[in-house]
Amino acid sequence: MAKNWTTKEIQYLKKSALLAETNEVLNIADMARKLNRTAQSVQSKVYYLQRSEELPRIDRSKSFDIAGKPWSKKEDKRLIAMKKNGSTHAEIAEHLGRTENSVVSRVHRLKNSGKVKNIRNRWTDEEIQLILDHVKFDSNGFVCNYDELARLVRKQLQQVYAKISRLRKEGVITEAPKQGTTSVKAKESMTRFNDARFAHVPKKKEEVPMNGPTVNQSDVSIESKQVSLILTTVIVSGQRTDQYFTQEGELIATKKEPTSSANEVSK
């Protein structure tokens, strides 16, 4: 027959209990030996004291170890987003610092509670095969038809990006981007941007000799490259001068015009 707890024993528990950051009692076994009671008996009494708030209640949200914490709304939101983007349970677990079993359990709980609807499962073999059959690469090895692939498998672009990246890591897709290059589409976009940005810069006309010896084709050398420009603006007595230099300091264009603002200063 279990013996009743005395006031002195209860006071000892309150005074001697060592609490973790979550308020869980760490020295149940030590206190049991001191009181000549079983660990189960002390554990039960501690639970009762926490329920009655004579000892602080357990709060696992304060755990230093994220694996033991309750799931937060922010984590749930990130889990759902990654799941919709086609991430695996292992990838979600690594990102959130959780175990894979914890992620699987949370996904099922969110589905069963009705808080989350239409979390798509992993990619089907048919969807993966559609990607492999229709993926196209530009001359630098970059995928150039993400939009088309997204329509084919009825997934978001982000999901297709993630899947192709994963297929490359797994060695299923062996075509790889060339080191030190960018996609042809990105390069074309940058060229259009630079053309529009520097459209006002006068281009140097080539001088073509009217008379003189004919230049052999083998003596002609043409080089085209993309460079970053440095703009220097100088204002003197109402006259504004814009000079465009290369990174090496070579002057490639000058533009002069009057300025109506007396407050402008040299850049």
C-alpha positions as MATLAB code, in Angstrom:
seq = 'MAKNWTTKEIQYLKKSALLAETNEVLNIADMARKLNRTAQSVQSKVYYLQRSEELPRIDRSKSFDIAGKPWSKKEDKRLIAMKKNGSTHAEIAEHLGRTENSVVSRVHRLKNSGKVKNIRNRWTDEEIQLILDHVKFDSNGFVCNYDELARLVRKQLQQVYAKISRLRKEGVITEAPKQGTTSVKAKESMTRFNDARFAHVPKKKEEVPMNGPTVNQSDVSIESKQVSLILTTVIVSGQRTDQYFTQEGELIATKKEPTSSANEVSK';
ca = [
       0.000    0.000    0.000;
       1.371    3.407   -1.034;
       2.188    5.639    1.880;
       0.877    9.156    2.017;
       3.097   12.095    1.245;
       4.018   14.269    4.205;
       4.224   18.043    4.149;
       7.944   17.766    4.785;
       8.436   15.476    1.754;
       6.442   17.789   -0.489;
       8.488   20.769    0.642;
      11.633   18.796   -0.107;
      10.415   18.158   -3.678;
       9.636   21.820   -4.242;
      13.003   22.908   -2.877;
      15.209   20.226   -4.454;
      13.682   19.772   -7.931;
      16.186   20.642  -10.664;
      14.359   22.088  -13.671;
      15.404   21.943  -17.321;
      14.688   24.860  -19.658;
      11.294   23.247  -20.359;
      10.591   22.892  -16.587;
      10.968   19.118  -16.745;
      12.452   17.771  -13.493;
      15.903   16.283  -14.068;
      16.684   14.666  -10.693;
      13.708   12.360  -10.126;
      15.941    9.353   -9.354;
      18.113   11.251   -6.846;
      15.097   12.583   -4.952;
      13.518    9.116   -4.922;
      16.602    7.660   -3.239;
      16.712   10.498   -0.719;
      13.047    9.980    0.209;
      13.261    6.191    0.067;
      10.510    6.099   -2.561;
      10.253    4.700   -6.081;
      11.062    6.922   -9.033;
       7.540    6.327  -10.341;
       6.070    7.579   -7.075;
       8.166   10.763   -7.180;
       7.374   11.283  -10.876;
       3.635   11.061  -10.156;
       3.886   13.528   -7.285;
       5.902   15.971   -9.393;
       3.265   15.720  -12.137;
       0.539   16.542   -9.572;
       2.515   19.513   -8.249;
       2.986   20.845  -11.779;
      -0.700   20.419  -12.539;
      -1.559   22.414   -9.425;
       1.177   24.926  -10.327;
       3.042   24.344   -7.069;
       5.912   23.585   -9.436;
       6.285   25.328  -12.848;
       4.352   23.590  -15.615;
       6.232   21.922  -18.478;
       6.622   24.175  -21.541;
       8.396   22.377  -24.383;
       8.297   25.496  -26.581;
      11.277   26.690  -24.505;
      13.382   23.689  -25.477;
      16.905   24.447  -26.714;
      16.658   21.360  -28.929;
      14.327   22.153  -31.841;
      13.553   18.458  -32.325;
      11.672   18.477  -29.050;
       9.746   21.697  -29.629;
       6.101   21.918  -30.670;
       5.685   22.937  -34.305;
       5.302   26.695  -34.755;
       3.067   28.392  -37.328;
       6.177   29.601  -39.130;
       7.525   26.045  -39.396;
       4.158   24.753  -40.612;
       4.070   27.456  -43.284;
       7.595   26.600  -44.454;
       6.822   22.869  -44.445;
       3.735   23.411  -46.612;
       5.621   25.646  -49.058;
       8.479   23.153  -49.443;
       6.058   20.248  -49.822;
       4.187   22.067  -52.581;
       7.502   22.773  -54.313;
       8.233   19.054  -54.446;
      10.778   18.825  -51.631;
      11.207   15.423  -49.986;
      10.589   14.782  -46.301;
      14.348   14.393  -45.808;
      15.039   17.794  -47.413;
      12.356   19.481  -45.307;
      13.748   17.844  -42.161;
      17.272   19.063  -42.946;
      16.050   22.590  -43.627;
      13.982   22.819  -40.434;
      16.395   20.922  -38.200;
      13.814   18.184  -37.549;
      13.894   14.423  -37.932;
      12.376   12.913  -41.055;
       9.871   10.968  -38.920;
       8.826   14.222  -37.274;
       8.163   15.809  -40.680;
       6.156   12.794  -41.900;
       4.085   12.845  -38.728;
       3.473   16.598  -39.031;
       2.355   16.322  -42.655;
      -0.205   13.640  -41.743;
      -1.428   15.661  -38.777;
      -1.908   18.787  -40.886;
      -3.845   16.793  -43.468;
      -6.035   15.024  -40.901;
      -6.842   18.252  -39.063;
      -8.066   19.846  -42.274;
      -5.703   22.782  -41.856;
      -3.897   21.857  -45.036;
      -5.470   20.801  -48.275;
      -3.993   19.686  -51.580;
      -0.444   19.055  -50.377;
       0.762   17.181  -53.421;
       2.608   13.917  -53.053;
       6.014   13.207  -54.502;
       6.556   13.311  -58.226;
       5.108   10.361  -60.109;
       7.198    8.277  -62.502;
       5.074    9.606  -65.380;
       5.797   13.235  -64.430;
       9.523   12.568  -64.156;
       9.520   10.865  -67.538;
       7.754   13.871  -69.084;
      10.548   16.071  -67.765;
      13.265   13.763  -69.147;
      11.538   13.459  -72.543;
      10.986   17.168  -73.088;
      13.771   19.027  -71.248;
      15.883   21.197  -73.570;
      19.280   22.817  -73.038;
      20.905   25.900  -74.543;
      24.446   25.959  -75.923;
      25.848   26.527  -72.410;
      24.054   23.556  -70.864;
      21.282   25.521  -69.098;
      17.649   24.379  -69.246;
      15.826   26.740  -71.617;
      12.191   25.529  -71.482;
      11.123   25.627  -67.831;
       7.776   27.222  -68.748;
       6.950   24.424  -71.167;
       7.899   21.746  -68.625;
       5.773   23.378  -65.919;
       2.751   23.290  -68.217;
       3.373   19.660  -69.148;
       3.484   18.370  -65.555;
       1.005   20.976  -64.225;
       3.307   22.166  -61.504;
       4.719   25.506  -60.450;
       7.990   26.736  -61.940;
       9.668   26.521  -58.538;
       8.769   22.828  -58.346;
      10.296   22.175  -61.764;
      13.491   24.083  -60.843;
      13.849   21.976  -57.698;
      13.143   18.688  -59.504;
      15.645   19.281  -62.292;
      18.274   20.269  -59.736;
      17.602   17.039  -57.854;
      17.726   14.921  -61.033;
      21.125   16.426  -61.807;
      22.421   15.631  -58.337;
      21.172   12.055  -58.706;
      22.912   11.729  -62.089;
      19.654   11.160  -63.973;
      20.242   14.328  -66.001;
      23.885   14.398  -67.065;
      23.838   17.644  -69.074;
      25.489   20.265  -66.848;
      25.993   24.037  -67.264;
      29.441   25.059  -68.455;
      31.645   26.501  -65.723;
      31.927   30.302  -65.773;
      28.963   30.838  -68.104;
      25.381   31.983  -67.798;
      22.318   30.889  -69.711;
      21.908   32.190  -73.259;
      18.535   33.678  -72.309;
      20.055   35.555  -69.365;
      22.894   36.851  -71.542;
      20.441   38.076  -74.183;
      18.376   39.832  -71.508;
      21.483   41.552  -70.144;
      22.488   42.659  -73.650;
      19.034   44.164  -74.269;
      19.200   45.915  -70.890;
      22.623   47.428  -71.624;
      21.567   48.473  -75.127;
      18.587   50.342  -73.694;
      20.584   51.814  -70.817;
      23.360   53.259  -73.002;
      21.254   54.058  -76.072;
      21.994   57.788  -75.642;
      25.754   57.254  -75.781;
      26.999   58.254  -79.260;
      28.689   55.436  -81.109;
      32.051   56.013  -82.694;
      31.756   55.916  -86.444;
      34.199   53.820  -88.387;
      36.299   55.760  -90.836;
      36.263   54.096  -94.208;
      39.059   55.294  -96.523;
      37.715   56.507  -99.866;
      40.987   55.934 -101.631;
      43.922   53.799 -100.788;
      45.097   50.247 -100.867;
      42.582   47.486 -100.418;
      42.699   45.896  -96.969;
      43.070   42.140  -97.037;
      40.417   40.201  -95.082;
      43.177   38.442  -93.118;
      44.357   41.844  -91.758;
      40.982   42.675  -90.229;
      40.369   41.806  -86.560;
      36.989   42.364  -84.874;
      36.475   41.781  -81.169;
      33.227   42.204  -79.231;
      32.920   41.988  -75.459;
      30.684   43.191  -72.646;
      32.256   45.661  -70.208;
      31.116   47.612  -67.166;
      31.192   51.376  -67.507;
      32.086   54.133  -65.039;
      30.145   57.390  -65.447;
      31.848   60.616  -64.307;
      29.821   63.852  -64.350;
      31.505   67.262  -64.125;
      29.577   70.577  -64.002;
      31.462   73.814  -64.601;
      29.728   77.176  -65.092;
      26.448   75.593  -66.086;
      28.083   73.198  -68.547;
      27.576   69.483  -67.774;
      30.003   66.906  -69.119;
      29.330   63.158  -68.870;
      32.325   60.888  -69.487;
      32.101   57.120  -69.815;
      35.176   55.087  -68.849;
      35.933   51.367  -68.855;
      37.000   49.664  -65.613;
      40.611   50.092  -66.828;
      40.173   53.873  -67.079;
      39.851   54.100  -70.880;
      37.595   56.970  -72.020;
      35.105   55.652  -74.552;
      32.472   58.425  -74.795;
      31.887   62.062  -73.799;
      28.580   63.916  -73.713;
      28.235   67.655  -73.104;
      25.070   69.622  -72.455;
      24.014   72.759  -70.534;
      22.399   72.245  -67.156;
      19.553   74.302  -65.710;
      20.161   73.255  -62.091;
      22.541   75.394  -60.082;
      22.545   72.922  -57.234;
      24.111   70.014  -59.099;
      27.573   68.974  -57.974;
      30.309   66.837  -59.446;
      29.905   63.103  -58.989;
];
